[in-house]
Backbone as a chain_set.jsonl record, in Angstrom:
{"seq": "MTTAPTLTTARDRAAAITAAARAWRHGLDAMDRMTPAAAARACYQPGGPSLAELEQRIAADRAARRRAHRAAA", "coords": {"N": [[-20.03, -22.927, 19.808], [-18.62, -19.766, 20.128], [-15.695, -18.385, 21.435], [-14.633, -15.456, 23.177], [-11.869, -13.452, 22.105], [-8.8, -13.651, 23.864], [-6.842, -11.476, 25.989], [-4.177, -12.112, 25.709], [-4.18, -13.354, 23.209], [-4.882, -11.167, 21.613], [-2.65, -9.548, 22.042], [-0.637, -11.19, 20.978], [-1.453, -11.248, 18.314], [-1.194, -8.521, 17.649], [1.566, -8.269, 17.991], [2.452, -9.98, 15.967], [1.527, -8.628, 13.694], [3.013, -6.269, 13.9], [5.608, -7.321, 13.609], [5.418, -8.285, 10.981], [5.042, -5.883, 9.602], [7.498, -4.65, 10.089], [9.215, -6.404, 8.721], [8.267, -6.048, 6.112], [8.903, -3.315, 5.73], [11.686, -3.454, 5.966], [12.279, -4.92, 3.665], [11.379, -3.11, 1.682], [13.173, -0.99, 2.152], [15.59, -2.258, 1.521], [15.215, -2.78, -1.232], [14.99, -0.166, -2.133], [17.572, 0.748, -1.862], [18.795, -0.29, -4.028], [19.521, 0.147, -7.539], [16.962, 1.025, -9.956], [17.153, -0.827, -12.08], [18.625, -2.964, -10.949], [16.876, -3.696, -8.893], [14.723, -4.527, -10.432], [15.828, -6.782, -11.667], [16.113, -8.366, -9.379], [13.485, -8.85, -8.758], [12.433, -10.146, -10.933], [10.671, -12.769, -12.538], [10.461, -15.614, -14.567], [7.991, -15.633, -17.088], [6.53, -13.665, -15.971], [6.11, -10.064, -15.701], [8.189, -8.188, -17.996], [11.725, -7.394, -17.719], [12.154, -4.709, -18.408], [9.577, -3.627, -18.05], [9.212, -4.085, -15.303], [11.266, -2.458, -14.305], [10.329, 0.053, -15.101], [7.939, 0.179, -13.595], [8.974, 0.122, -10.982], [10.494, 2.485, -10.924], [8.404, 4.336, -11.287], [6.892, 3.847, -8.985], [8.687, 4.649, -6.988], [8.929, 7.369, -7.61], [6.299, 8.221, -7.13], [6.106, 7.735, -4.388], [7.995, 9.561, -3.476], [6.775, 11.983, -4.209], [4.451, 11.868, -2.622], [5.602, 11.897, -0.12], [6.806, 14.426, -0.092], [4.526, 16.017, -0.305], [3.314, 15.52, 2.108], [5.029, 16.686, 3.859]], "CA": [[-19.951, -21.73, 20.592], [-17.402, -19.002, 19.882], [-15.2, -17.72, 22.636], [-14.04, -14.137, 22.944], [-10.404, -13.496, 22.12], [-8.19, -13.267, 25.136], [-5.871, -10.387, 25.898], [-2.94, -12.713, 25.189], [-4.379, -13.536, 21.77], [-4.815, -9.839, 21.003], [-1.24, -9.107, 22.081], [0.098, -12.015, 20.016], [-1.842, -10.777, 16.979], [-0.558, -7.216, 17.467], [3.005, -8.513, 17.829], [2.649, -10.57, 14.64], [1.327, -7.557, 12.715], [4.176, -5.398, 14.007], [6.744, -8.034, 13.015], [5.212, -8.31, 9.531], [5.281, -4.524, 9.109], [8.952, -4.426, 10.108], [9.794, -7.191, 7.631], [7.876, -5.364, 4.869], [9.695, -2.088, 5.646], [13.068, -3.856, 5.71], [12.327, -5.277, 2.247], [11.295, -1.874, 0.905], [14.435, -0.276, 2.306], [16.613, -2.981, 0.762], [14.963, -2.545, -2.655], [15.246, 1.249, -2.426], [19.019, 0.963, -1.947], [19.217, -0.785, -5.339], [19.08, 0.918, -8.697], [15.745, 0.407, -10.508], [17.509, -2.003, -12.894], [18.994, -4.059, -10.045], [15.653, -4.123, -8.221], [13.939, -5.272, -11.425], [16.449, -8.113, -11.794], [15.821, -9.124, -8.158], [12.052, -9.19, -8.744], [12.05, -10.836, -12.163], [10.338, -14.197, -12.569], [10.065, -15.999, -15.922], [6.55, -15.705, -17.277], [5.936, -12.46, -15.403], [6.441, -8.862, -16.46], [9.562, -8.111, -18.495], [12.64, -6.576, -16.918], [11.901, -3.297, -18.727], [8.326, -3.235, -17.404], [9.469, -4.021, -13.862], [12.082, -1.268, -14.042], [9.412, 1.191, -15.225], [7.032, 0.171, -12.442], [9.75, 0.458, -9.79], [10.808, 3.917, -11.008], [7.157, 5.07, -11.071], [6.542, 3.707, -7.567], [9.592, 5.5, -6.204], [8.559, 8.771, -7.864], [5.033, 8.478, -6.436], [6.368, 7.812, -2.948], [8.693, 10.837, -3.212], [5.758, 13.041, -4.287], [3.582, 11.761, -1.447], [6.399, 12.308, 1.053], [6.952, 15.883, -0.165], [3.218, 16.617, -0.059], [3.011, 15.37, 3.538], [5.98, 17.5, 4.654]], "C": [[-18.591, -21.069, 20.317], [-16.979, -18.314, 21.163], [-14.579, -16.383, 22.26], [-12.526, -14.254, 22.946], [-9.855, -13.026, 23.457], [-7.226, -12.11, 24.912], [-4.553, -10.9, 25.337], [-3.037, -12.891, 23.677], [-4.271, -12.198, 21.053], [-3.38, -9.318, 20.968], [-0.4, -9.882, 21.071], [-0.192, -11.545, 18.593], [-1.171, -9.435, 16.684], [0.951, -7.374, 17.246], [3.3, -9.086, 16.446], [2.496, -9.508, 13.549], [2.521, -6.613, 12.724], [5.397, -6.046, 13.361], [6.623, -8.069, 11.492], [5.483, -6.931, 8.929], [6.774, -4.207, 9.076], [9.632, -5.174, 8.963], [9.502, -6.528, 6.282], [8.747, -4.119, 4.673], [11.157, -2.402, 5.349], [13.242, -4.202, 4.227], [12.263, -4.051, 1.352], [12.611, -1.102, 0.958], [15.548, -0.933, 1.487], [16.448, -2.741, -0.738], [15.278, -1.098, -3.027], [16.734, 1.571, -2.486], [19.576, 0.489, -3.293], [18.817, 0.212, -6.427], [17.778, 0.282, -9.193], [16.045, -0.848, -11.335], [17.852, -3.2, -12.009], [17.762, -4.584, -9.308], [14.777, -4.936, -9.177], [14.503, -6.677, -11.6], [16.142, -8.979, -10.572], [14.375, -9.604, -8.13], [11.632, -10.096, -9.9], [11.777, -12.323, -11.939], [9.927, -14.537, -13.997], [8.54, -16.15, -16.009], [5.817, -14.487, -16.722], [6.259, -11.253, -16.271], [7.906, -8.864, -16.884], [10.414, -7.257, -17.56], [12.382, -5.09, -17.153], [10.624, -2.802, -18.044], [8.5, -3.135, -15.888], [10.258, -2.768, -13.505], [11.216, -0.01, -14.115], [8.503, 1.301, -14.012], [7.755, 0.612, -11.163], [10.062, 1.954, -9.78], [9.552, 4.75, -10.743], [6.73, 5.011, -9.607], [7.402, 4.612, -6.706], [9.243, 6.975, -6.384], [7.272, 9.126, -7.127], [5.243, 8.593, -4.93], [7.108, 9.096, -2.578], [7.696, 11.992, -3.232], [4.877, 13.033, -3.05], [4.323, 12.234, -0.202], [6.543, 13.828, 1.085], [5.639, 16.579, 0.151], [2.868, 16.572, 1.425], [3.889, 16.267, 4.393], [5.539, 18.932, 4.812]], "O": [[-17.557, -21.735, 20.28], [-17.796, -17.737, 21.881], [-14.066, -16.211, 21.154], [-11.959, -15.051, 23.693], [-10.393, -12.115, 24.087], [-6.847, -11.81, 23.78], [-3.886, -10.201, 24.573], [-2.083, -12.609, 22.952], [-3.638, -12.106, 20.002], [-2.952, -8.72, 19.981], [0.447, -9.306, 20.389], [0.715, -11.454, 17.766], [-0.639, -9.234, 15.592], [1.536, -6.686, 16.409], [4.295, -8.716, 15.822], [3.26, -9.499, 12.584], [2.991, -6.2, 11.664], [6.141, -5.381, 12.64], [7.619, -7.9, 10.789], [6.087, -6.828, 7.861], [7.256, -3.567, 8.142], [10.525, -4.633, 8.31], [10.375, -6.453, 5.417], [9.268, -3.891, 3.581], [11.797, -1.698, 4.568], [14.236, -3.82, 3.609], [13.004, -3.955, 0.374], [13.101, -0.622, -0.064], [16.345, -0.25, 0.843], [17.435, -2.521, -1.44], [15.779, -0.835, -4.12], [17.123, 2.566, -3.098], [20.702, 0.83, -3.654], [17.898, 1.011, -6.251], [17.51, -0.879, -8.886], [15.286, -1.817, -11.297], [17.423, -4.321, -12.283], [17.623, -5.793, -9.121], [14.161, -5.922, -8.771], [13.751, -7.649, -11.673], [15.936, -10.186, -10.703], [14.074, -10.644, -7.545], [10.585, -10.74, -9.838], [12.527, -13.026, -11.262], [9.119, -13.819, -14.585], [7.901, -16.718, -15.124], [4.627, -14.302, -16.973], [6.636, -11.398, -17.434], [8.755, -9.461, -16.222], [9.901, -6.506, -16.73], [12.389, -4.3, -16.209], [10.59, -1.689, -17.52], [7.992, -2.204, -15.264], [9.955, -2.097, -12.519], [11.355, 0.89, -13.287], [8.316, 2.388, -13.464], [7.214, 1.379, -10.367], [9.913, 2.615, -8.752], [9.623, 5.763, -10.048], [6.262, 6.005, -9.053], [6.9, 5.27, -5.795], [9.261, 7.742, -5.421], [7.163, 10.213, -6.559], [4.637, 9.44, -4.273], [6.886, 9.659, -1.506], [7.754, 12.878, -2.38], [4.589, 14.09, -2.489], [3.744, 12.89, 0.663], [6.42, 14.45, 2.141], [5.634, 17.622, 0.804], [2.206, 17.473, 1.94], [3.536, 16.577, 5.531], [6.232, 19.725, 5.449]]}, "num_chains": 1, "name": "protein.A"}
């Protein structure tokens, strides 16, 4: 038999989601304060994408977010 979630459970879940979103945003903000090269070095893992590819991806992501922000304004 399955029991319905309690209000406390729903609040705990909402609080956990909010905390995760804040942590994600903090990480994005920290990476955005770095140059693309520094952010690529921070993300690099042996066996993964090259530093040059990471730097390209980071620069493209930042440009896309700037375009989306301008379009929403």
